[in-house]
Amino acid sequence: MWAKRIEKIFMQLLGVILSIAFLFPIYVLAINSFKPLRDIYKNAINFPETWSVENYIKAFDRLNFFNSFTNSLKITGLTVVIIIFISSLAAWALVRYKTKASNVIFMIFASAMLILFQCVMLPLIRNMGQLHLLNTPGLIFMYQGFGCSMAIILFHGFIKNIPLELEEAATIDGCGMFRRFFCIVLPLLKPIIVTVAILNVMSTWNDYLLPSLVINKEGIQTLPLKTFLFFGQFAKKWDLATAGLVLCMIPIIIFYLCCQKYIVKGVTEGAVKG
């Protein structure tokens, strides 16, 4: 009895400690976004003596926020839509149309998740440059290669739980292959679609490294790329940088809060084999 209570108290304390550890950097970022630069250097942890939104106004202008936000939204939206479309179709084909190569293909996709971007970064960018596939089109194309593997695995596990009898009944009624998928299977994939969307939206929206290597034209930079303007070689404008980073975080936080109820359900059901 006492052992269970002690274990419960310990787990609660551990949860509180971990929550503080994860939330502390966000707290520091948020409070410093309302401080002038001298107060940040003076004490970065305390609350500001006077709260001011001047940093946000300046950062909004320096970021060219609406243009950068539109660029990020376009790249993220197209990337996620294409990943969902290709991955769901591929996973459905692997589950429903079994061949000798199906397991091999699935293992190739699973193995691709183990390849880090940094391992293929330089040859990939060089080859994409030779093919003239840089900037926005090339960036979206490369995101497919890094995002589809995990998406296919999640869709694959989820589709196994969909009764085959539903598709067989649709076939008897005269539905073709693609109509079965889009009319029968796709509507049932809503939880895992939202999960895949959340994971890819967060990774694509927050990505800095790949866009910094691929985008080389003025006016099409994403929000993470524009925040680099606040970090110069000889001086760092922490007051504007913190405000700019908070502005970048707000859209993705709103998106996550709207969709978070689906993510656990999608991952759990996608991991269970039927």
Coordinates of C-alpha atoms in Angstrom, one line a residue:
M1 CA 0.0 0.0 0.0
W2 CA 2.7 2.5 1.1
A3 CA 4.9 1.4 -1.8
K4 CA 2.2 2.3 -4.3
R5 CA 1.7 5.7 -2.7
I6 CA 5.4 6.4 -2.7
E7 CA 5.7 5.3 -6.3
K8 CA 2.8 7.5 -7.3
I9 CA 4.3 10.5 -5.5
F10 CA 7.7 9.9 -7.1
M11 CA 6.2 9.7 -10.5
Q12 CA 4.3 13.0 -9.9
L13 CA 7.4 14.7 -8.7
L14 CA 9.3 13.4 -11.7
G15 CA 6.6 14.7 -14.0
V16 CA 6.8 18.1 -12.4
I17 CA 10.6 18.2 -12.7
L18 CA 10.5 17.2 -16.4
S19 CA 7.7 19.7 -17.1
I20 CA 9.8 22.5 -15.6
A21 CA 12.9 21.4 -17.5
F22 CA 11.0 21.5 -20.8
L23 CA 9.0 24.7 -20.1
F24 CA 11.9 26.7 -18.7
P25 CA 13.5 27.6 -22.1
I26 CA 10.1 28.7 -23.4
Y27 CA 9.6 30.8 -20.2
V28 CA 13.0 32.5 -20.8
L29 CA 12.2 33.1 -24.4
A30 CA 8.8 34.6 -23.7
I31 CA 9.8 37.0 -20.9
N32 CA 12.9 38.2 -22.7
S33 CA 10.8 39.1 -25.8
F34 CA 9.3 41.9 -23.7
K35 CA 12.6 43.3 -22.5
P36 CA 15.0 45.8 -24.0
L37 CA 18.5 44.4 -24.8
R38 CA 20.2 45.9 -21.8
D39 CA 17.8 44.2 -19.4
I40 CA 18.4 40.8 -21.1
Y41 CA 22.1 41.1 -20.6
K42 CA 21.5 42.3 -17.0
N43 CA 19.2 39.4 -16.0
A44 CA 17.7 37.0 -18.5
I45 CA 15.5 35.1 -15.9
N46 CA 13.6 37.8 -14.1
F47 CA 10.4 39.3 -15.3
P48 CA 10.8 42.6 -17.2
E49 CA 10.7 45.8 -15.1
T50 CA 8.3 47.3 -17.7
W51 CA 6.4 45.2 -20.3
S52 CA 6.7 46.5 -23.8
V53 CA 5.6 45.1 -27.2
E54 CA 8.2 47.3 -29.1
N55 CA 10.3 44.2 -29.8
Y56 CA 7.4 42.5 -31.5
I57 CA 6.7 45.6 -33.7
K58 CA 10.3 45.8 -34.8
A59 CA 10.7 42.0 -35.3
F60 CA 7.4 41.9 -37.3
D61 CA 8.8 44.5 -39.7
R62 CA 12.3 43.1 -39.9
L63 CA 11.0 39.6 -40.6
N64 CA 8.7 40.9 -43.3
F65 CA 6.3 38.6 -41.5
F66 CA 3.4 38.3 -43.9
N67 CA 5.7 37.4 -46.8
S68 CA 7.8 35.0 -44.8
F69 CA 4.7 33.5 -43.2
T70 CA 3.2 32.9 -46.6
N71 CA 6.3 31.2 -47.8
S72 CA 6.4 28.9 -44.8
L73 CA 2.7 28.2 -45.1
K74 CA 3.0 27.4 -48.8
I75 CA 6.0 25.1 -48.4
T76 CA 4.6 23.3 -45.4
G77 CA 1.1 22.9 -46.8
L78 CA 2.3 21.5 -50.1
T79 CA 4.8 19.2 -48.5
V80 CA 2.2 17.7 -46.0
V81 CA -0.5 17.3 -48.6
I82 CA 1.8 15.5 -51.1
I83 CA 3.3 13.3 -48.3
I84 CA -0.2 12.3 -47.1
F85 CA -1.4 11.5 -50.7
I86 CA 1.7 9.5 -51.7
S87 CA 2.2 7.7 -48.4
S88 CA -1.4 6.6 -47.9
L89 CA -1.6 5.3 -51.5
A90 CA 1.7 3.4 -51.1
A91 CA 0.8 1.9 -47.7
W92 CA -2.6 0.8 -49.0
A93 CA -1.0 -0.9 -52.0
L94 CA 1.6 -2.6 -49.8
V95 CA -1.2 -3.9 -47.4
R96 CA -3.8 -4.9 -50.0
Y97 CA -1.7 -6.0 -52.9
K98 CA 0.7 -8.5 -51.4
T99 CA 3.6 -9.7 -53.6
K100 CA 7.0 -11.2 -52.9
A101 CA 8.5 -7.8 -53.0
S102 CA 6.0 -6.2 -50.6
N103 CA 7.9 -7.0 -47.4
V104 CA 11.2 -6.0 -49.0
I105 CA 9.8 -2.6 -50.1
F106 CA 8.3 -2.1 -46.6
M107 CA 11.7 -2.8 -45.0
I108 CA 13.4 -0.4 -47.4
F109 CA 11.0 2.4 -46.2
A110 CA 11.6 1.4 -42.6
S111 CA 15.4 1.4 -43.0
A112 CA 15.3 4.8 -44.7
M113 CA 14.1 6.3 -41.4
L114 CA 17.6 5.4 -39.9
I115 CA 19.4 7.6 -42.4
L116 CA 20.2 11.0 -41.0
F117 CA 19.9 14.0 -43.2
Q118 CA 23.4 15.1 -42.3
C119 CA 24.8 11.9 -43.8
V120 CA 23.4 12.7 -47.3
M121 CA 23.3 16.5 -47.0
L122 CA 26.3 17.5 -49.2
P123 CA 25.9 15.0 -52.1
L124 CA 22.1 15.6 -52.1
I125 CA 22.4 19.4 -52.4
R126 CA 25.1 19.1 -55.1
N127 CA 23.0 16.7 -57.2
M128 CA 19.9 18.7 -56.8
G129 CA 21.8 21.8 -57.8
Q130 CA 23.0 20.1 -61.0
L131 CA 19.4 19.1 -61.8
H132 CA 18.3 22.8 -61.1
L133 CA 15.9 21.7 -58.4
L134 CA 16.7 24.2 -55.7
N135 CA 14.5 26.8 -54.0
T136 CA 10.8 26.1 -53.3
P137 CA 10.2 23.1 -55.8
G138 CA 13.4 21.4 -54.8
L139 CA 12.8 21.9 -51.1
I140 CA 9.3 20.4 -51.3
F141 CA 10.7 17.5 -53.4
M142 CA 13.4 16.7 -50.8
Y143 CA 10.9 16.9 -47.9
Q144 CA 9.0 14.0 -49.6
G145 CA 12.1 11.8 -49.4
F146 CA 12.6 12.5 -45.7
G147 CA 8.9 12.4 -44.7
C148 CA 7.3 9.6 -46.6
S149 CA 9.1 6.7 -44.9
M150 CA 7.7 7.4 -41.5
A151 CA 4.3 8.3 -42.9
I152 CA 4.1 5.0 -44.9
I153 CA 4.9 3.0 -41.7
L154 CA 2.1 4.7 -39.8
F155 CA -0.4 4.4 -42.6
H156 CA 0.6 0.7 -43.1
G157 CA -0.2 -0.2 -39.5
F158 CA -3.4 1.7 -39.5
I159 CA -4.7 0.3 -42.8
K160 CA -4.2 -3.3 -41.5
N161 CA -7.0 -2.6 -38.9
I162 CA -9.5 -1.6 -41.7
P163 CA -11.7 -4.6 -42.5
L164 CA -11.1 -6.0 -46.0
E165 CA -14.8 -6.8 -46.3
L166 CA -15.6 -3.1 -46.7
E167 CA -13.5 -3.0 -49.9
E168 CA -14.8 -6.3 -51.1
A169 CA -18.4 -5.0 -50.8
A170 CA -17.4 -1.9 -52.7
T171 CA -15.8 -4.0 -55.4
I172 CA -19.0 -6.1 -55.8
D173 CA -20.9 -2.8 -56.2
G174 CA -18.6 -1.9 -59.1
C175 CA -16.0 0.3 -57.5
G176 CA -12.6 0.4 -59.2
M177 CA -9.3 0.4 -57.4
F178 CA -8.9 4.2 -57.0
R179 CA -12.6 4.7 -56.1
R180 CA -12.3 2.1 -53.4
F181 CA -9.3 3.9 -51.9
F182 CA -10.8 7.5 -52.1
C183 CA -14.4 6.6 -51.2
I184 CA -13.9 3.8 -48.7
V185 CA -10.4 3.8 -47.2
L186 CA -9.4 7.4 -47.2
P187 CA -12.3 8.7 -45.0
L188 CA -11.4 6.0 -42.4
L189 CA -7.8 7.3 -42.2
K190 CA -8.7 10.6 -40.6
P191 CA -7.0 10.0 -37.2
I192 CA -3.7 8.8 -38.8
I193 CA -3.9 11.5 -41.5
V194 CA -4.1 14.2 -38.7
T195 CA -1.2 12.5 -36.9
V196 CA 1.0 12.4 -40.0
A197 CA 0.0 16.0 -40.7
I198 CA 1.0 17.2 -37.2
L199 CA 4.3 15.4 -37.2
N200 CA 5.3 16.7 -40.7
V201 CA 3.9 20.2 -40.2
M202 CA 6.0 20.6 -37.0
S203 CA 9.2 19.3 -38.6
T204 CA 8.8 21.2 -41.8
W205 CA 7.7 24.5 -40.3
N206 CA 10.5 24.6 -37.8
D207 CA 13.2 23.3 -40.1
Y208 CA 16.2 25.7 -40.7
L209 CA 19.1 23.6 -42.0
L210 CA 17.6 22.2 -45.2
P211 CA 16.0 25.5 -46.4
S212 CA 19.2 27.4 -45.6
L213 CA 21.0 25.0 -48.0
V214 CA 18.4 25.0 -50.7
I215 CA 16.8 28.5 -50.8
N216 CA 19.1 31.0 -52.4
K217 CA 16.7 33.7 -53.6
E218 CA 15.6 36.8 -51.8
G219 CA 11.9 37.0 -51.0
I220 CA 11.1 33.3 -50.7
Q221 CA 12.8 32.7 -47.3
T222 CA 10.8 30.9 -44.6
L223 CA 10.3 32.3 -41.1
P224 CA 13.1 30.3 -39.5
L225 CA 15.5 31.6 -42.2
K226 CA 14.5 35.2 -41.6
T227 CA 15.1 35.0 -37.9
F228 CA 18.8 34.4 -38.7
L229 CA 18.9 38.2 -39.5
F230 CA 19.0 38.9 -35.8
F231 CA 22.2 36.9 -35.3
G232 CA 25.1 38.8 -36.8
Q233 CA 28.8 37.9 -36.9
F234 CA 29.7 40.6 -34.3
A235 CA 26.4 41.3 -32.5
K236 CA 23.3 39.4 -31.6
K237 CA 20.0 41.3 -31.2
W238 CA 18.5 39.0 -28.5
D239 CA 15.6 41.4 -27.9
L240 CA 14.4 41.2 -31.5
A241 CA 15.4 37.5 -31.9
T242 CA 13.3 36.4 -28.9
A243 CA 10.3 38.3 -30.2
G244 CA 10.8 37.0 -33.7
L245 CA 11.1 33.4 -32.4
V246 CA 7.9 33.7 -30.4
L247 CA 6.1 35.0 -33.6
C248 CA 7.4 31.9 -35.4
M249 CA 6.1 29.6 -32.7
I250 CA 2.6 31.0 -32.4
P251 CA 1.1 29.5 -35.7
I252 CA 2.5 26.0 -35.0
I253 CA 1.4 26.1 -31.4
I254 CA -2.2 27.0 -32.5
F255 CA -2.1 24.2 -35.1
Y256 CA -0.9 21.7 -32.5
L257 CA -3.5 22.6 -29.9
C258 CA -6.3 22.3 -32.5
C259 CA -5.2 18.8 -33.6
Q260 CA -3.5 17.3 -30.5
K261 CA -6.5 15.0 -29.6
Y262 CA -5.8 13.0 -32.7
I263 CA -2.1 12.4 -32.4
V264 CA -2.1 9.8 -29.6
K265 CA -5.0 7.9 -31.1
G266 CA -3.4 7.9 -34.5
V267 CA 0.0 6.7 -33.4
T268 CA -1.5 4.1 -31.1
E269 CA -3.8 2.6 -33.7
G270 CA -1.2 2.9 -36.4
A271 CA 1.2 0.8 -34.3
V272 CA -1.2 -2.1 -33.7
K273 CA -1.3 -4.8 -36.3
G274 CA -4.6 -6.2 -37.3

